[in-house]
CSV table of C-alpha atoms in Angstrom, one decimal:
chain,number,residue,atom,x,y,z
A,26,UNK,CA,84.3,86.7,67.2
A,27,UNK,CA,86.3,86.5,70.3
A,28,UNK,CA,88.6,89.6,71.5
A,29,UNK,CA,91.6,88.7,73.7
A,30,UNK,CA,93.8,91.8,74.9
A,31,UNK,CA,97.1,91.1,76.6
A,32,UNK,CA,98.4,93.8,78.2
A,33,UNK,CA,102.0,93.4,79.2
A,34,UNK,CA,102.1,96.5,82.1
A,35,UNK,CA,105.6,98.3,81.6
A,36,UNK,CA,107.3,96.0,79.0
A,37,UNK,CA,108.0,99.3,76.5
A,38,UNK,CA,111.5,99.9,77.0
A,39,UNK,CA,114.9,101.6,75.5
A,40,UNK,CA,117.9,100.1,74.0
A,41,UNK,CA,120.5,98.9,76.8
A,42,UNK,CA,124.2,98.3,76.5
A,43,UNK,CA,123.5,95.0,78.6
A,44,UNK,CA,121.4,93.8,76.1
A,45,UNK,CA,124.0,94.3,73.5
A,46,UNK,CA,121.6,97.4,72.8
A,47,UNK,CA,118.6,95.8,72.3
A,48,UNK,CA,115.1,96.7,74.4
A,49,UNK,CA,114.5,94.3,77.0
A,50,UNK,CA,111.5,92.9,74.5
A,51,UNK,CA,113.9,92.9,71.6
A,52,UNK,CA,116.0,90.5,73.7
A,53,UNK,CA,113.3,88.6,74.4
A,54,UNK,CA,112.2,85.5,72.9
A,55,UNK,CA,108.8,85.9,72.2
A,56,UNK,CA,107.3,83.7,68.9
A,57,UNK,CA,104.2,83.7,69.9
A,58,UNK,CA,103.9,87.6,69.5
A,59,UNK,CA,106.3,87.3,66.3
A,60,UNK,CA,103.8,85.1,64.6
A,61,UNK,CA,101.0,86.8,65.2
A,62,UNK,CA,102.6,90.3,64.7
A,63,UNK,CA,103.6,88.7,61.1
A,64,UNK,CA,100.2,89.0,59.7
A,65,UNK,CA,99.0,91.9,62.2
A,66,UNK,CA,98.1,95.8,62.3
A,67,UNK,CA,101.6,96.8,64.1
A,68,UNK,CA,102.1,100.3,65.4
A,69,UNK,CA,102.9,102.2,68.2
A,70,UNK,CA,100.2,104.4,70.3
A,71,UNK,CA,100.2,107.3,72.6
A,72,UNK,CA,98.3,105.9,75.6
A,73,UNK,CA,99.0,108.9,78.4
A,74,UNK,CA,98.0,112.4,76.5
A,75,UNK,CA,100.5,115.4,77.4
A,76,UNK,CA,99.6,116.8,80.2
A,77,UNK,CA,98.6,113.4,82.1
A,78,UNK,CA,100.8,111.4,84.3
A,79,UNK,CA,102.1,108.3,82.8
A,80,UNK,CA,100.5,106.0,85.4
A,81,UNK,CA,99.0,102.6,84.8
A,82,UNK,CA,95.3,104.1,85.8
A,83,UNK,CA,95.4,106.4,82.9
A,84,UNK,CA,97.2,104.5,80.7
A,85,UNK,CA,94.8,101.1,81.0
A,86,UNK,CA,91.9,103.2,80.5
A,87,UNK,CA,93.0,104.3,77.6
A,88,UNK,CA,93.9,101.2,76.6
A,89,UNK,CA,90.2,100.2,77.4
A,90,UNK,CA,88.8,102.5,75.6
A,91,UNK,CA,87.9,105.6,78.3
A,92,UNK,CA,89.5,108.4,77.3
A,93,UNK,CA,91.3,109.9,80.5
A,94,UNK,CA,90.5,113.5,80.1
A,95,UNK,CA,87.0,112.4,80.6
A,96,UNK,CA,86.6,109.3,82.8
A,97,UNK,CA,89.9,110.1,84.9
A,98,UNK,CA,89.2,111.0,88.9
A,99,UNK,CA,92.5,109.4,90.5
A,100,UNK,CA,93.6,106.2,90.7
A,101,UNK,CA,92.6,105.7,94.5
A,102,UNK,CA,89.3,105.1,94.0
A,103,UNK,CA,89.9,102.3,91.0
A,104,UNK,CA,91.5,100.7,93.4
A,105,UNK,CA,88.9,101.5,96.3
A,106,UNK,CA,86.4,99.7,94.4
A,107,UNK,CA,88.3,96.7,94.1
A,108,UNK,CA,88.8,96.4,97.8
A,109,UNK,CA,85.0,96.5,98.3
A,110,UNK,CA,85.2,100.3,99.8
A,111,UNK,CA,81.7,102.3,98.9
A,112,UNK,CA,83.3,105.6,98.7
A,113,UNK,CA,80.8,108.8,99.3
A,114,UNK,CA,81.3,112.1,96.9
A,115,UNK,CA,82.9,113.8,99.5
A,116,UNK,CA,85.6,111.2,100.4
A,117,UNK,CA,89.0,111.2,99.1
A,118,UNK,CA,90.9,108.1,98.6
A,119,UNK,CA,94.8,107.9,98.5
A,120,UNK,CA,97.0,104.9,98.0
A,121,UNK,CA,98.6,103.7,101.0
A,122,UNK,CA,102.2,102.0,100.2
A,123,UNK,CA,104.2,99.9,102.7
A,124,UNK,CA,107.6,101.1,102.0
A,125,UNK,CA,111.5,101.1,103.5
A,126,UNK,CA,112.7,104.2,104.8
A,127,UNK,CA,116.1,104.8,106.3
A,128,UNK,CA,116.4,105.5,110.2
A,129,UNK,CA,117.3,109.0,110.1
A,130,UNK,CA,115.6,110.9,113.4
A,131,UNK,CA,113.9,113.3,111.4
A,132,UNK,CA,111.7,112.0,108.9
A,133,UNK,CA,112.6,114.6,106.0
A,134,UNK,CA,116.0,113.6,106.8
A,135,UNK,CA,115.9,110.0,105.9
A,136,UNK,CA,115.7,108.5,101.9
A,137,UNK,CA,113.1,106.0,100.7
A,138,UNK,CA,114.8,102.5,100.2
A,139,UNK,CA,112.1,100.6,98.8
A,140,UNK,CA,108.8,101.3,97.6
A,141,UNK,CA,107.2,97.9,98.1
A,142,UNK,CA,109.5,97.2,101.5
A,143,UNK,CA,110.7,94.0,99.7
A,144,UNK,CA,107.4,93.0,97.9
A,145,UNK,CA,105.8,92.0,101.4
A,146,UNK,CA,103.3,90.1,101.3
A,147,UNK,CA,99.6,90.2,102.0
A,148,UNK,CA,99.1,88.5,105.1
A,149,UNK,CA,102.2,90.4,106.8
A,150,UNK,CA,100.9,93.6,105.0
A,151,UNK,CA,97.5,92.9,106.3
A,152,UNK,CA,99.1,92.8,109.8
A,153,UNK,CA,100.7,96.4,109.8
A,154,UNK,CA,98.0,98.0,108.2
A,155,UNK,CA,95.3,97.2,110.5
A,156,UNK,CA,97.4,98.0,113.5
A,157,UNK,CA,97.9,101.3,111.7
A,158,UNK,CA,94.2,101.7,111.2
A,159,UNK,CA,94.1,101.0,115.0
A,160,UNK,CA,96.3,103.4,116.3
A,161,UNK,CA,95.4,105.9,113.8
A,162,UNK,CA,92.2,105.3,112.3
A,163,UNK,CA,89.7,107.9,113.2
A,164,UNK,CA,86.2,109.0,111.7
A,165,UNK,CA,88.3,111.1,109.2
A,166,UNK,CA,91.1,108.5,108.5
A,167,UNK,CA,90.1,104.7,107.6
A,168,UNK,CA,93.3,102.5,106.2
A,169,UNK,CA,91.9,99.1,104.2
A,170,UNK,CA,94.5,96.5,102.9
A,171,UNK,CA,95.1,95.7,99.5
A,172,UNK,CA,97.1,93.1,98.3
A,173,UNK,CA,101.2,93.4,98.7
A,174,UNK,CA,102.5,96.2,99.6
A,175,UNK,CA,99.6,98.4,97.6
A,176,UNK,CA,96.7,99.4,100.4
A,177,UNK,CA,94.1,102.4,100.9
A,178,UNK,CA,93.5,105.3,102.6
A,179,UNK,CA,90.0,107.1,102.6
A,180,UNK,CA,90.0,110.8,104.0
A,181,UNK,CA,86.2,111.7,104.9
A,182,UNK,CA,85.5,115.4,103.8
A,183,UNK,CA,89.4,115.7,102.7
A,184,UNK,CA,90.6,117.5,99.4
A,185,UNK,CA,92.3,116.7,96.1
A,186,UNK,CA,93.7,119.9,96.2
A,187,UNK,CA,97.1,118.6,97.3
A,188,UNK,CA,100.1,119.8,94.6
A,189,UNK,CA,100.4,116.5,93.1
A,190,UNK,CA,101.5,113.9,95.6
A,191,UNK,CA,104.6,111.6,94.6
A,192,UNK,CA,104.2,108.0,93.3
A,193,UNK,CA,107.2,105.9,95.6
A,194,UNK,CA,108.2,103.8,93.1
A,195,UNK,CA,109.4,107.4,91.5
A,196,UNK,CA,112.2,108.3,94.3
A,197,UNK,CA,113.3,105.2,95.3
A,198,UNK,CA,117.2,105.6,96.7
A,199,UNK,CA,116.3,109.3,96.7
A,200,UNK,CA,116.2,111.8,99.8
A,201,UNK,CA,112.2,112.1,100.6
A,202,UNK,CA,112.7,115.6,102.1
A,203,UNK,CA,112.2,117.8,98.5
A,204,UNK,CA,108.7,115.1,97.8
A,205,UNK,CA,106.7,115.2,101.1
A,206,UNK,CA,103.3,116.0,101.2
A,207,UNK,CA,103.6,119.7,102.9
A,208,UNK,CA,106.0,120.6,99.9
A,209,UNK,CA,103.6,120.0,97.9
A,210,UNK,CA,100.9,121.3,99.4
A,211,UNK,CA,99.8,123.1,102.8
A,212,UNK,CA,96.4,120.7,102.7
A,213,UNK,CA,98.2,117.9,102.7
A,214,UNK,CA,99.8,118.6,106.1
A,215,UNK,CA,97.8,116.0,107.9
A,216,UNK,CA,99.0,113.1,105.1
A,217,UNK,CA,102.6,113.8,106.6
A,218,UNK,CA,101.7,114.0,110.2
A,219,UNK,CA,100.2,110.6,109.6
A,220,UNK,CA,102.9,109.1,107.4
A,221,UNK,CA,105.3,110.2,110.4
A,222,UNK,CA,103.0,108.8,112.9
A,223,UNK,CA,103.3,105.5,111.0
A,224,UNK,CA,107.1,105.3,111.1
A,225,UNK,CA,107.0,105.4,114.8
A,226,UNK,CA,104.0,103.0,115.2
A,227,UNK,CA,105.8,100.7,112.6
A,228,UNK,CA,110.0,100.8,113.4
A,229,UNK,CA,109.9,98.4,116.7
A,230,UNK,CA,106.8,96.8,114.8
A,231,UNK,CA,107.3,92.7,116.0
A,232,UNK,CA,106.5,91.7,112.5
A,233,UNK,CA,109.3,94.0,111.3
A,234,UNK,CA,112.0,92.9,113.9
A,235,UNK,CA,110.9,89.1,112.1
A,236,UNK,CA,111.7,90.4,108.6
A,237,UNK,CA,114.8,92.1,109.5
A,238,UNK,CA,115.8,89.0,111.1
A,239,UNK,CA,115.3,86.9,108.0
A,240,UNK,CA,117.0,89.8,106.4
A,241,UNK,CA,114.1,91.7,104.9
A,242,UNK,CA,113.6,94.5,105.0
A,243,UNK,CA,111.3,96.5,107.3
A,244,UNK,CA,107.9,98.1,106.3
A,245,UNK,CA,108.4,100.9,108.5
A,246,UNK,CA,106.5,103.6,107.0
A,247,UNK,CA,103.0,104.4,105.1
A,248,UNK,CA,103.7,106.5,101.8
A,249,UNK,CA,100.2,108.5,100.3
A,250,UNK,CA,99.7,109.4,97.0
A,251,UNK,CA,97.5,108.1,94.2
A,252,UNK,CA,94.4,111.0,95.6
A,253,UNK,CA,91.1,111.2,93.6
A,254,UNK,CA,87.5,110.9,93.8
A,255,UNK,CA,84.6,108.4,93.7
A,256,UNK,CA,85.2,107.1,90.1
A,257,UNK,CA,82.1,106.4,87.7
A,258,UNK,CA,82.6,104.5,84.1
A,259,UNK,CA,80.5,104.0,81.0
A,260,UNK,CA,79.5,100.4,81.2
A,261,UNK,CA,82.1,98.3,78.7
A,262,UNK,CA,79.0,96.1,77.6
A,263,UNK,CA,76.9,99.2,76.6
A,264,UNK,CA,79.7,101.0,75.3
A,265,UNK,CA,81.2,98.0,72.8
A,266,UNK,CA,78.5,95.4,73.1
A,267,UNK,CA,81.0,92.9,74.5
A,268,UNK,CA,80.4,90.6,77.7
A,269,UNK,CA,83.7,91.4,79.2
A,270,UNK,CA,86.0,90.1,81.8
A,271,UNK,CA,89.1,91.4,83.3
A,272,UNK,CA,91.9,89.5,84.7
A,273,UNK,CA,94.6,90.9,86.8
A,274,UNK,CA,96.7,90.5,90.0
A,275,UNK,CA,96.3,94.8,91.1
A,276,UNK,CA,93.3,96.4,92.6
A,277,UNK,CA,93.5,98.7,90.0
A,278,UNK,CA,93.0,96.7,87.5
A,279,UNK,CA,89.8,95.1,89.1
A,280,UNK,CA,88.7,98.3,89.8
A,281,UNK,CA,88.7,99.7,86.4
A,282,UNK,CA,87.0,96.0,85.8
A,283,UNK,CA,84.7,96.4,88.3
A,284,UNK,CA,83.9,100.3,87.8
A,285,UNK,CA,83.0,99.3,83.6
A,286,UNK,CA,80.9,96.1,84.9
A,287,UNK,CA,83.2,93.6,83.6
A,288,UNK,CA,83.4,90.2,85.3
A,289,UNK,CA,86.5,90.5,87.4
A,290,UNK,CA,88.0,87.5,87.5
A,291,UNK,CA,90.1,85.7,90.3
A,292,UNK,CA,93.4,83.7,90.4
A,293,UNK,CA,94.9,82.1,93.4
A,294,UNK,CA,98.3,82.8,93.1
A,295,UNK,CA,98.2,86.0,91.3
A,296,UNK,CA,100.9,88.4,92.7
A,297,UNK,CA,102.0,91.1,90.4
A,298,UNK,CA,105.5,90.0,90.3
A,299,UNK,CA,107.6,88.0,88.1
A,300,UNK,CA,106.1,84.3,90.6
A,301,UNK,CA,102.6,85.1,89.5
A,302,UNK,CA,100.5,82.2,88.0
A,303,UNK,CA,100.8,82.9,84.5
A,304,UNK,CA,99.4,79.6,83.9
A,305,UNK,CA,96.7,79.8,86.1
A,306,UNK,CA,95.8,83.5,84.2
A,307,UNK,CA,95.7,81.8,80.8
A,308,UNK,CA,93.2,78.9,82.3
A,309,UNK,CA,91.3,81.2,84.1
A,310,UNK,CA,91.1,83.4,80.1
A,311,UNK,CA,90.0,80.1,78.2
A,312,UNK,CA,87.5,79.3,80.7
A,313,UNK,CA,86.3,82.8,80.4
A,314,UNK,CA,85.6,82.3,77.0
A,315,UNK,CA,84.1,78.4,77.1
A,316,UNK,CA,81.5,80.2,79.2
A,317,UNK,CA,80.7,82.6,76.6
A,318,UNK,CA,82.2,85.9,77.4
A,319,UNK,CA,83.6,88.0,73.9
A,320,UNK,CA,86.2,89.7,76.0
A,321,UNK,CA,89.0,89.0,78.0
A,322,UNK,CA,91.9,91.6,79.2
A,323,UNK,CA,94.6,89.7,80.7
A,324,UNK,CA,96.4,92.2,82.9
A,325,UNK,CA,100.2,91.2,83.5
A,326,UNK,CA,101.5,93.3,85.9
A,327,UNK,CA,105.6,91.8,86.3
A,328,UNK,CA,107.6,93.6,83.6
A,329,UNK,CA,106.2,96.9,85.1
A,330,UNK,CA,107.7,95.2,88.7
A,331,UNK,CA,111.0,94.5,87.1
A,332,UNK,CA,111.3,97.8,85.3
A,333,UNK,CA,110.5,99.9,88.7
A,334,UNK,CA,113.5,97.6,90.3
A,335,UNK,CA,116.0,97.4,87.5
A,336,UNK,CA,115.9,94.1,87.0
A,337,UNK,CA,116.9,93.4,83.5
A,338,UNK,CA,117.1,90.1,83.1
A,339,UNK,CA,114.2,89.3,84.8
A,340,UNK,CA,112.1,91.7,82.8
A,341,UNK,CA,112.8,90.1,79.8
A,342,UNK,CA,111.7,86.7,81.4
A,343,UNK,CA,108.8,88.6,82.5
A,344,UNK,CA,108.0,89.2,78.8
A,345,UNK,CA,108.9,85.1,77.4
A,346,UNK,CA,106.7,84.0,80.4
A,347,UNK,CA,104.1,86.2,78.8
A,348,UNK,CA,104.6,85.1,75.7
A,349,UNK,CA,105.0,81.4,76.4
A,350,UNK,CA,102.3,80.5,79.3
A,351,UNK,CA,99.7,82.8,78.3
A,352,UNK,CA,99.5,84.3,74.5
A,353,UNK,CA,100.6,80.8,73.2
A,354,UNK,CA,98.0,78.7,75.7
A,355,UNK,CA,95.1,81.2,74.8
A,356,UNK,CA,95.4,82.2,71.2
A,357,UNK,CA,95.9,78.3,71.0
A,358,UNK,CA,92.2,77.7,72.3
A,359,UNK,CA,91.1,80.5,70.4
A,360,UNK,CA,92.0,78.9,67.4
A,361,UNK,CA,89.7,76.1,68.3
A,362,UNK,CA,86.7,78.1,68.7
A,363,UNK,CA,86.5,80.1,65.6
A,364,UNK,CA,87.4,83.8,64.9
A,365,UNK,CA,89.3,86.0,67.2
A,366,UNK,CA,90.9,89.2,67.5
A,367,UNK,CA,94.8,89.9,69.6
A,368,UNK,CA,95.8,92.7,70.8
A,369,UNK,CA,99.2,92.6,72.8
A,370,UNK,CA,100.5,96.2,73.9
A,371,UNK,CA,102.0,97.4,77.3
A,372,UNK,CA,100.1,100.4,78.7
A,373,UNK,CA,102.8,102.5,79.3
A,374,UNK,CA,107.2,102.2,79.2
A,375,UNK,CA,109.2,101.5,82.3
A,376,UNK,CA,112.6,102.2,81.4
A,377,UNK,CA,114.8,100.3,83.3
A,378,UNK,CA,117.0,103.1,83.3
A,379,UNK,CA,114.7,105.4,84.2
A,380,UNK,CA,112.9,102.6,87.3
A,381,UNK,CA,109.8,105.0,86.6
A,382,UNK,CA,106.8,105.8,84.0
A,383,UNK,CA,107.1,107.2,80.7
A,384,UNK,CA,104.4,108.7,77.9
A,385,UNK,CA,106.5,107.8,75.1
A,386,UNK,CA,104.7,106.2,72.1
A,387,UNK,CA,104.3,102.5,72.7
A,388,UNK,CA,104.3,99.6,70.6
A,389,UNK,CA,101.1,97.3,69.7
A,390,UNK,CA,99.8,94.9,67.6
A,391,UNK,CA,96.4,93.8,66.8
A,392,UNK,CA,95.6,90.4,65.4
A,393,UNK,CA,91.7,89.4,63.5
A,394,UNK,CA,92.1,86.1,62.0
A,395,UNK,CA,90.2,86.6,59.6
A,396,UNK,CA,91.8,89.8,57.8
A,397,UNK,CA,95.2,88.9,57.7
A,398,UNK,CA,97.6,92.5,57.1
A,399,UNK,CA,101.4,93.1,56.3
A,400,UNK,CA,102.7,93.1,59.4
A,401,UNK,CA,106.6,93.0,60.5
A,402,UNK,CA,109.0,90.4,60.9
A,403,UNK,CA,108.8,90.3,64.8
A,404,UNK,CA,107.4,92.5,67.3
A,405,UNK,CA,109.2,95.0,69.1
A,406,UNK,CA,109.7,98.9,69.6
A,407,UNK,CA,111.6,99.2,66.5
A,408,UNK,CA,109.3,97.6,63.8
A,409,UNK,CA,106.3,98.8,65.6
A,410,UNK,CA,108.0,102.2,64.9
A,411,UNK,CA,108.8,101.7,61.8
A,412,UNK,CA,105.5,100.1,60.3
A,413,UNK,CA,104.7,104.0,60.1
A,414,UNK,CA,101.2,103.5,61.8
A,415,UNK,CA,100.6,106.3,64.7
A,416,UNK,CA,97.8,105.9,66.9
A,417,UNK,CA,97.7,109.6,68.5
A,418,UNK,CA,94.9,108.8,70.6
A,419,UNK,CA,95.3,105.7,72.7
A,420,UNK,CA,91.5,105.4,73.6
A,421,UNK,CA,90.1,105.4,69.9
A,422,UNK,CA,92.4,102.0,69.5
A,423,UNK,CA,89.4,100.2,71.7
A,424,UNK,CA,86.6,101.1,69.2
A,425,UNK,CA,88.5,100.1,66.0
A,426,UNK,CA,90.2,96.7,68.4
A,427,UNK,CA,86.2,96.4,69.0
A,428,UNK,CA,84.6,96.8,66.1
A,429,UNK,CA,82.3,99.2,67.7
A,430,UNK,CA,80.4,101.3,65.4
């Protein structure tokens, strides 16, 4: 048996009037997921438990089958392990975003733009962030690049303890004054100094007078948040007796892959948006599974993207691309190999509405070619709600997806 998860990050949605009140993946055209869903289990799950944040850490482990109450210590240091960083028990890591502020003097007076400054890119990314870790890097500050505008901050001997820092992507076009780190906390008043620090450093930046110029905008500030601790997770082969591998775009995907000793799995071209290589993610899948491996996640990260930016059309492209150069390539090797399991479910909603992260109940389905069930007529929000199956407690769906015992 081979088990093929395709998580589709963000693509839960609610009605819109400029869909003619459809969901973005009601508008969609998707037969790949209707065919399958026609003969699937088809429900909806609670990934993020009350109480959690609705954030793609907790919601892909629970997805994954690590229930977040237990295995959850930020999503820094997910993505920390991705970039390579060995981070001690007494570090702290933070996510480190590039992002667009305006140019008021004072930096509680100005409003976040953009949270990814205009989805820079790596190589100019890579550029501010290690000028940054040269002006302000120190042996209790150390700033690593990512990929995009998504990087890391490590704080030696620093503290969680720090009110709840805010996600960017949750204020964008909103005043920053009411979500700065010393309103949330007074140990987080060196996080502010720093992020201040960086909008000097980075304003008059000649990389940013370049984008500006070609009429980008400016990644003229550092925005921390994401904190947590060194992160430790069962092994996925030990826990569900699968060789595993994990294919994504975002550190913290690879993190999560790396952290549960799944082969994490590299594709040029990858970007997290709506230009990543979906082909080259379903090739890089089969291949996974000529060479023997039971289990492949397939982490698509650009109806999340599209949701944070209100981009409605491209969200539901987002979700045909999905549907058309990845379920139907892979499911279609599959086929040709023997038995196999689907499962296709986003890990969280991103109303575009909203631009932000929601726990609502989410729709799934899950495929096994060889028990065929009474599933729906296509797949979407409102048959998966309407099937009547609840899942209350996303991480139990692995073990049943799994057929662990």
């Amino acid at each position: 048996m081979k088990y093929l998860v395709v998580l589709c990050d963000g693509m839960a949605d609610y009605p819109m009037e400029e869909l003619g009140g459809k969901t973005p993946l009601e508008a969609a055209n998707v037969p790949n997921m209707d065919a399958l869903a026609k003969t699937a289990k088809v429900g909806l799950v609670k990934t993020v438990q009350d109480g959690m944040k609705p954030g793609s850490d907790v919601a892909n482990l629970s997805v994954l089958g690590y229930d977040p109450m237990i295995y959850y210590t930020g999503r820094s240091p997910l993505e920390a392990g991705s970039i390579g960083i060995d981070m001690k028990k007494t570090d702290v890591a933070l996510r480190c975003n590039l992002v667009t502020v305006s140019d008021e003097p004072a930096y509680e007076d100005k409003t976040l733009l953009d949270y990814c400054a205009d989805d820079i890119s790596t190589e100019d990314a890579r550029v501010l962030i290690e000028y940054i870790e040269e002006k302000l890097g120190c042996e209790e500050f150390r700033f690593y690049t990512g990929v995009a505008y998504r990087h890391c901050l490590i704080w030696n001997n620093g503290t969680t303890d720090l009110g709840g820092l805010t996600p960017p992507h949750d204020i964008t076009g909103k005043p920053v004054a009411e979500y700065l780190p010393n309103k949330m906390s007074g140990n987080a008043a060196k996080l502010q100094e720093l992020m201040e620090k960086s909008y000097e450093l980075l304003k008059d930046h000649p990389l940013n007078k370049e984008r500006e110029a070609k009429g980008l905008r400016p990644a003229n500030s550092i925005w921390l948040w994401g904190e947590g601790v060194r992160a430790e997770l069962d092994n996925f082969k030990e826990k569900y007796g699968l060789k595993a591998s994990m294919i994504s775009a975002v550190d913290l995907l690879k993190g999560i892959g790396k952290f549960s000793g799944m082969r994490v799995v590299e594709v040029e071209g990858a970007t997290g948006y709506i230009d990543t290589n979906f082909e080259g993610k379903a090739q890089a899948a089969i291949k996974e599974f000529e060479e023997g491996q039971d289990f492949v996640y397939i982490h698509v990260e650009a109806p999340d993207e599209c949701g944070h930016r209100a981009e409605i059309q491209n969200k539901v492209r987002a979700i045909e691309l999905i549907d058309e150069k990845i379920l139907g390539p892979v499911t279609e090797a599959l086929r040709k190999m023997g038995d196999f399991k689907v499962m296709v479910t986003p890990d969280h909603a991103t109303p575009l509405c909203l631009k932000t992260h929601t726990n609502d109940p989410i729709p799934f389905f899950i495929y096994d070619s060889t028990k065929p069930e009474k599933g729906v007529p296509c797949f979407n929000e409102k048959t998966a709600k309407e099937s009547g199956l609840y899942i209350d407690e996303g991480f139990t769906m692995m073990k049943d997806f799994a057929d662990a015992e």
